CSV table of C-alpha atoms in Angstrom, one decimal:
chain,number,residue,atom,x,y,z
A,2,MET,CA,-28.4,-55.6,46.9
A,3,ARG,CA,-27.0,-53.7,43.9
A,4,LEU,CA,-23.3,-53.4,43.1
A,5,HIS,CA,-22.0,-50.7,40.8
A,6,ILE,CA,-18.4,-50.6,39.7
A,7,ALA,CA,-17.4,-47.2,38.3
A,8,ASP,CA,-15.9,-47.9,34.9
A,9,HIS,CA,-14.1,-44.7,33.8
A,10,PRO,CA,-10.5,-43.9,32.8
A,11,LEU,CA,-10.1,-41.2,35.4
A,12,VAL,CA,-11.3,-43.6,38.1
A,13,ALA,CA,-8.8,-46.2,37.0
A,14,HIS,CA,-6.0,-43.6,36.8
A,15,LYS,CA,-6.6,-42.2,40.3
A,16,LEU,CA,-7.0,-45.6,41.8
A,17,THR,CA,-3.6,-46.7,40.3
A,18,VAL,CA,-1.8,-43.9,42.0
A,19,LEU,CA,-3.6,-44.6,45.3
A,20,ARG,CA,-2.4,-48.3,45.1
A,21,ASP,CA,1.2,-47.3,44.6
A,22,ARG,CA,3.1,-47.7,47.9
A,23,GLU,CA,5.3,-44.8,47.0
A,24,THR,CA,2.4,-42.3,47.1
A,25,ASP,CA,2.7,-40.1,50.1
A,26,SER,CA,-0.1,-39.2,52.5
A,27,PRO,CA,-0.8,-35.6,51.1
A,28,THR,CA,-1.1,-37.0,47.6
A,29,PHE,CA,-3.1,-40.0,48.8
A,30,ARG,CA,-5.6,-37.7,50.6
A,31,ARG,CA,-6.0,-35.4,47.5
A,32,LEU,CA,-6.6,-38.3,45.1
A,33,ALA,CA,-8.9,-40.1,47.5
A,34,ASP,CA,-10.9,-36.9,47.7
A,35,GLU,CA,-11.1,-36.6,43.9
A,36,LEU,CA,-12.0,-40.3,43.4
A,37,VAL,CA,-14.8,-40.0,45.9
A,38,THR,CA,-16.3,-37.1,44.0
A,39,LEU,CA,-16.3,-39.3,40.9
A,40,LEU,CA,-17.9,-42.2,42.8
A,41,ALA,CA,-20.5,-39.8,44.3
A,42,TYR,CA,-21.6,-38.8,40.8
A,43,GLU,CA,-22.5,-42.5,40.2
A,44,ALA,CA,-23.9,-43.1,43.7
A,45,THR,CA,-26.4,-40.2,43.5
A,46,ARG,CA,-28.1,-41.2,40.3
A,47,ASP,CA,-31.2,-42.2,42.3
A,48,VAL,CA,-31.1,-39.2,44.7
A,49,ARG,CA,-34.7,-38.0,45.2
A,50,THR,CA,-35.6,-34.7,43.5
A,51,THR,CA,-38.6,-32.4,43.3
A,52,ASP,CA,-39.7,-30.2,40.4
A,53,VAL,CA,-39.7,-26.5,41.1
A,54,ALA,CA,-40.9,-23.5,39.2
A,55,ILE,CA,-38.3,-20.8,38.7
A,56,THR,CA,-37.7,-17.8,36.5
A,57,THR,CA,-34.6,-17.4,34.5
A,58,PRO,CA,-33.4,-14.0,33.1
A,59,VAL,CA,-35.3,-14.9,30.0
A,60,GLY,CA,-38.5,-16.5,31.3
A,61,PRO,CA,-40.2,-19.1,33.4
A,62,THR,CA,-39.2,-22.8,33.5
A,63,THR,CA,-39.3,-25.9,35.6
A,64,GLY,CA,-36.2,-27.0,37.4
A,65,THR,CA,-35.1,-29.7,39.8
A,66,ARG,CA,-34.1,-29.6,43.5
A,67,LEU,CA,-33.2,-32.2,46.0
A,68,SER,CA,-36.2,-33.4,48.0
A,69,SER,CA,-36.7,-33.2,51.7
A,70,PRO,CA,-35.7,-34.7,54.0
A,71,LYS,CA,-32.1,-34.0,52.9
A,72,PRO,CA,-29.7,-36.9,52.2
A,73,LEU,CA,-27.6,-37.9,55.1
A,74,VAL,CA,-23.8,-38.6,54.5
A,75,VAL,CA,-22.3,-40.9,57.2
A,76,PRO,CA,-18.5,-41.5,57.2
A,77,ILE,CA,-17.4,-44.5,59.2
A,78,LEU,CA,-14.6,-43.3,61.5
A,79,ARG,CA,-11.8,-42.9,61.1
A,80,ALA,CA,-10.9,-43.7,57.5
A,81,GLY,CA,-14.3,-42.6,56.2
A,82,LEU,CA,-13.4,-39.0,57.2
A,83,GLY,CA,-11.0,-38.9,54.3
A,84,MET,CA,-13.9,-39.3,51.9
A,85,LEU,CA,-16.2,-36.7,53.4
A,86,ASP,CA,-15.1,-33.6,51.5
A,87,GLY,CA,-15.2,-35.4,48.2
A,88,MET,CA,-18.8,-36.4,48.9
A,89,THR,CA,-20.1,-33.1,50.3
A,90,ARG,CA,-18.5,-31.2,47.4
A,91,LEU,CA,-21.1,-32.9,45.2
A,92,LEU,CA,-23.9,-32.8,47.8
A,93,PRO,CA,-23.2,-29.5,49.7
A,94,THR,CA,-26.8,-29.4,51.2
A,95,ALA,CA,-26.6,-32.9,52.6
A,96,GLU,CA,-26.5,-33.3,56.4
A,97,VAL,CA,-23.6,-35.2,57.9
A,98,GLY,CA,-23.7,-37.8,60.7
A,99,PHE,CA,-20.8,-39.9,62.1
A,100,LEU,CA,-20.5,-43.5,63.0
A,101,GLY,CA,-17.5,-44.9,64.9
A,102,MET,CA,-16.9,-48.6,64.3
A,103,ILE,CA,-13.8,-50.7,65.0
A,104,ARG,CA,-12.9,-54.2,63.7
A,105,ASP,CA,-11.5,-56.8,66.1
A,106,GLU,CA,-8.4,-57.9,64.3
A,107,GLU,CA,-8.8,-61.5,65.6
A,108,THR,CA,-12.5,-62.1,65.2
A,109,LEU,CA,-12.8,-59.6,62.3
A,110,GLN,CA,-16.2,-58.5,63.9
A,111,ALA,CA,-17.2,-54.9,64.0
A,112,THR,CA,-18.5,-53.0,67.1
A,113,THR,CA,-19.8,-49.5,67.4
A,114,TYR,CA,-18.0,-47.2,69.8
A,115,ALA,CA,-19.4,-43.7,68.8
A,116,THR,CA,-22.4,-42.3,67.0
A,117,ARG,CA,-23.6,-38.8,66.1
A,118,LEU,CA,-26.8,-39.4,64.1
A,119,PRO,CA,-30.5,-38.3,64.2
A,120,ASP,CA,-32.6,-40.8,66.3
A,121,ASP,CA,-35.2,-40.9,63.5
A,122,LEU,CA,-34.0,-41.5,59.9
A,123,SER,CA,-37.4,-42.2,58.5
A,124,GLY,CA,-37.6,-41.2,54.8
A,125,ARG,CA,-33.8,-40.6,54.6
A,126,GLN,CA,-31.5,-41.6,51.8
A,127,CYS,CA,-28.2,-42.4,53.5
A,128,TYR,CA,-24.7,-42.5,52.0
A,129,LEU,CA,-22.1,-44.5,54.0
A,130,LEU,CA,-18.5,-43.7,53.4
A,131,ASP,CA,-15.9,-46.5,54.0
A,132,PRO,CA,-12.8,-46.8,51.9
A,133,MET,CA,-12.5,-50.6,52.0
A,134,LEU,CA,-15.1,-53.2,51.8
A,135,ALA,CA,-13.0,-56.1,53.0
A,136,THR,CA,-14.6,-58.7,55.2
A,137,GLY,CA,-17.9,-56.9,55.0
A,138,GLY,CA,-18.6,-57.0,58.7
A,139,THR,CA,-18.2,-53.3,59.4
A,140,LEU,CA,-20.4,-52.2,56.5
A,141,ALA,CA,-23.1,-54.8,57.2
A,142,ALA,CA,-23.2,-53.6,60.8
A,143,ALA,CA,-23.4,-50.0,59.7
A,144,VAL,CA,-26.2,-50.7,57.2
A,145,GLU,CA,-28.2,-52.6,59.9
A,146,TYR,CA,-27.7,-49.7,62.3
A,147,LEU,CA,-29.1,-47.1,59.8
A,148,PHE,CA,-32.1,-49.3,58.9
A,149,ALA,CA,-32.8,-49.8,62.6
A,150,ARG,CA,-33.2,-46.0,62.9
A,151,GLY,CA,-35.6,-46.0,60.0
A,152,ALA,CA,-33.4,-45.2,57.0
A,153,ASP,CA,-35.2,-45.5,53.7
A,154,ASP,CA,-32.3,-46.8,51.6
A,155,VAL,CA,-28.5,-46.9,52.0
A,156,THR,CA,-25.7,-46.5,49.4
A,157,ALA,CA,-22.2,-47.4,50.5
A,158,LEU,CA,-19.3,-45.7,48.7
A,159,CYS,CA,-16.0,-47.7,48.8
A,160,LEU,CA,-12.7,-47.0,47.1
A,161,LEU,CA,-12.1,-50.8,46.8
A,162,ALA,CA,-14.0,-54.0,47.5
A,163,ALA,CA,-13.1,-57.7,47.9
A,164,PRO,CA,-15.3,-60.4,46.5
A,165,GLU,CA,-15.6,-61.9,50.0
A,166,GLY,CA,-16.8,-58.6,51.4
A,167,VAL,CA,-19.4,-58.1,48.6
A,168,GLU,CA,-20.8,-61.6,49.2
A,169,ALA,CA,-20.8,-61.2,53.0
A,170,LEU,CA,-22.8,-57.9,52.7
A,171,ARG,CA,-25.1,-59.5,50.2
A,172,ALA,CA,-25.7,-62.4,52.6
A,173,ALA,CA,-26.4,-59.9,55.5
A,174,VAL,CA,-28.9,-57.8,53.6
A,175,GLY,CA,-30.3,-60.5,51.3
A,176,GLU,CA,-32.1,-59.3,48.2
A,177,ASP,CA,-32.9,-55.9,49.7
A,178,ALA,CA,-32.9,-53.5,46.7
A,179,ARG,CA,-32.6,-50.6,49.2
A,180,VAL,CA,-28.9,-51.3,49.6
A,181,GLN,CA,-26.3,-50.3,46.9
A,182,VAL,CA,-22.5,-50.5,46.9
A,183,VAL,CA,-20.6,-48.1,44.6
A,184,THR,CA,-16.9,-48.8,44.2
A,185,ALA,CA,-13.9,-48.1,41.9
A,186,ALA,CA,-13.0,-51.8,41.7
A,187,VAL,CA,-13.5,-55.3,43.0
A,188,ASP,CA,-10.1,-56.9,43.7
A,189,GLU,CA,-8.9,-60.5,43.7
A,190,ARG,CA,-9.3,-61.7,47.3
A,191,LEU,CA,-8.6,-61.2,51.0
A,192,ASP,CA,-5.4,-62.3,52.6
A,193,ASP,CA,-5.2,-64.2,55.9
A,194,ASN,CA,-5.3,-60.9,57.8
A,195,GLY,CA,-8.4,-59.7,56.1
A,196,TYR,CA,-6.7,-57.2,53.9
A,197,ILE,CA,-7.7,-56.7,50.2
A,198,VAL,CA,-5.2,-58.1,47.6
A,199,PRO,CA,-3.7,-56.3,45.7
A,200,GLY,CA,-5.6,-53.5,47.5
A,201,LEU,CA,-3.8,-50.3,48.6
A,202,GLY,CA,-2.9,-51.1,52.2
A,203,ASP,CA,-4.6,-49.7,55.3
A,204,ALA,CA,-6.6,-46.7,54.0
A,205,GLY,CA,-6.7,-45.1,57.4
A,206,ASP,CA,-2.9,-45.3,57.9
A,207,ARG,CA,-2.2,-44.0,54.4
A,208,LEU,CA,-4.6,-41.1,54.9
A,209,TYR,CA,-3.6,-40.1,58.4
A,210,GLY,CA,-0.5,-42.0,59.4
A,211,VAL,CA,0.0,-44.9,61.9
A,212,VAL,CA,-1.4,-43.9,65.3
C-alpha cells in the first residue's frame, strides 16, 4: 500500500481553517471542496492516458486523453458526498458510483447499507472519497468491496488520517501496490471513541449538521 501526504502550503492553510471549531458549515464545505481538488491533483498522477492525434490552429500534434474505461469516483456516504464536487471538478469525465457504509460506534466495524455501482469494475481505476481515515475499518471494507467487483486499483482520498487507521488498512490489504491513500495529514492518534486527535471533529456533522 502506498501513502502520499500532500505537502503544500495551500493544503496546510485550508486544513488549518477546517480544523478550527469556529469555522461554520458553509465555510467548511467550501474549503473541503477546495482541499479535495488539491488532493485530487496528487491522487491522479497515475491516471491512465492514451496518446491521440489532434490538429491545433497551427498544425498537427500528439496530445493526451484519459483512457477507457473511464475512472470511477466513489464517495462513501454521507460525508464523502462533501468531497464529490472537488473531485469531479478535476475529473469531469469520470463516472460516479455511491457506497453507503456505516460504522458501529461500539464495535467500530463497518457495514454496507446501500450501493450504486456497476456490477463489473474490471479494468477500472477507482477513487474512494472518505474525509477521515480513523480506525480504517470503513475504508478497508470499501476497498475489499471494489476489488471483489473487479476494480483494477483503488486510490482513497482522505482529508485526514490517523496512524492506527493507516496501519489497519495496510494490514488489511498487505503489500498490494494497487492501493494508495492520499491525505492532507497524518495526525497524532485516535481517542477512546475512535476520533482522530487533534483532527477536525465529525466531518459529516460539520459538513451537513447533526441529524
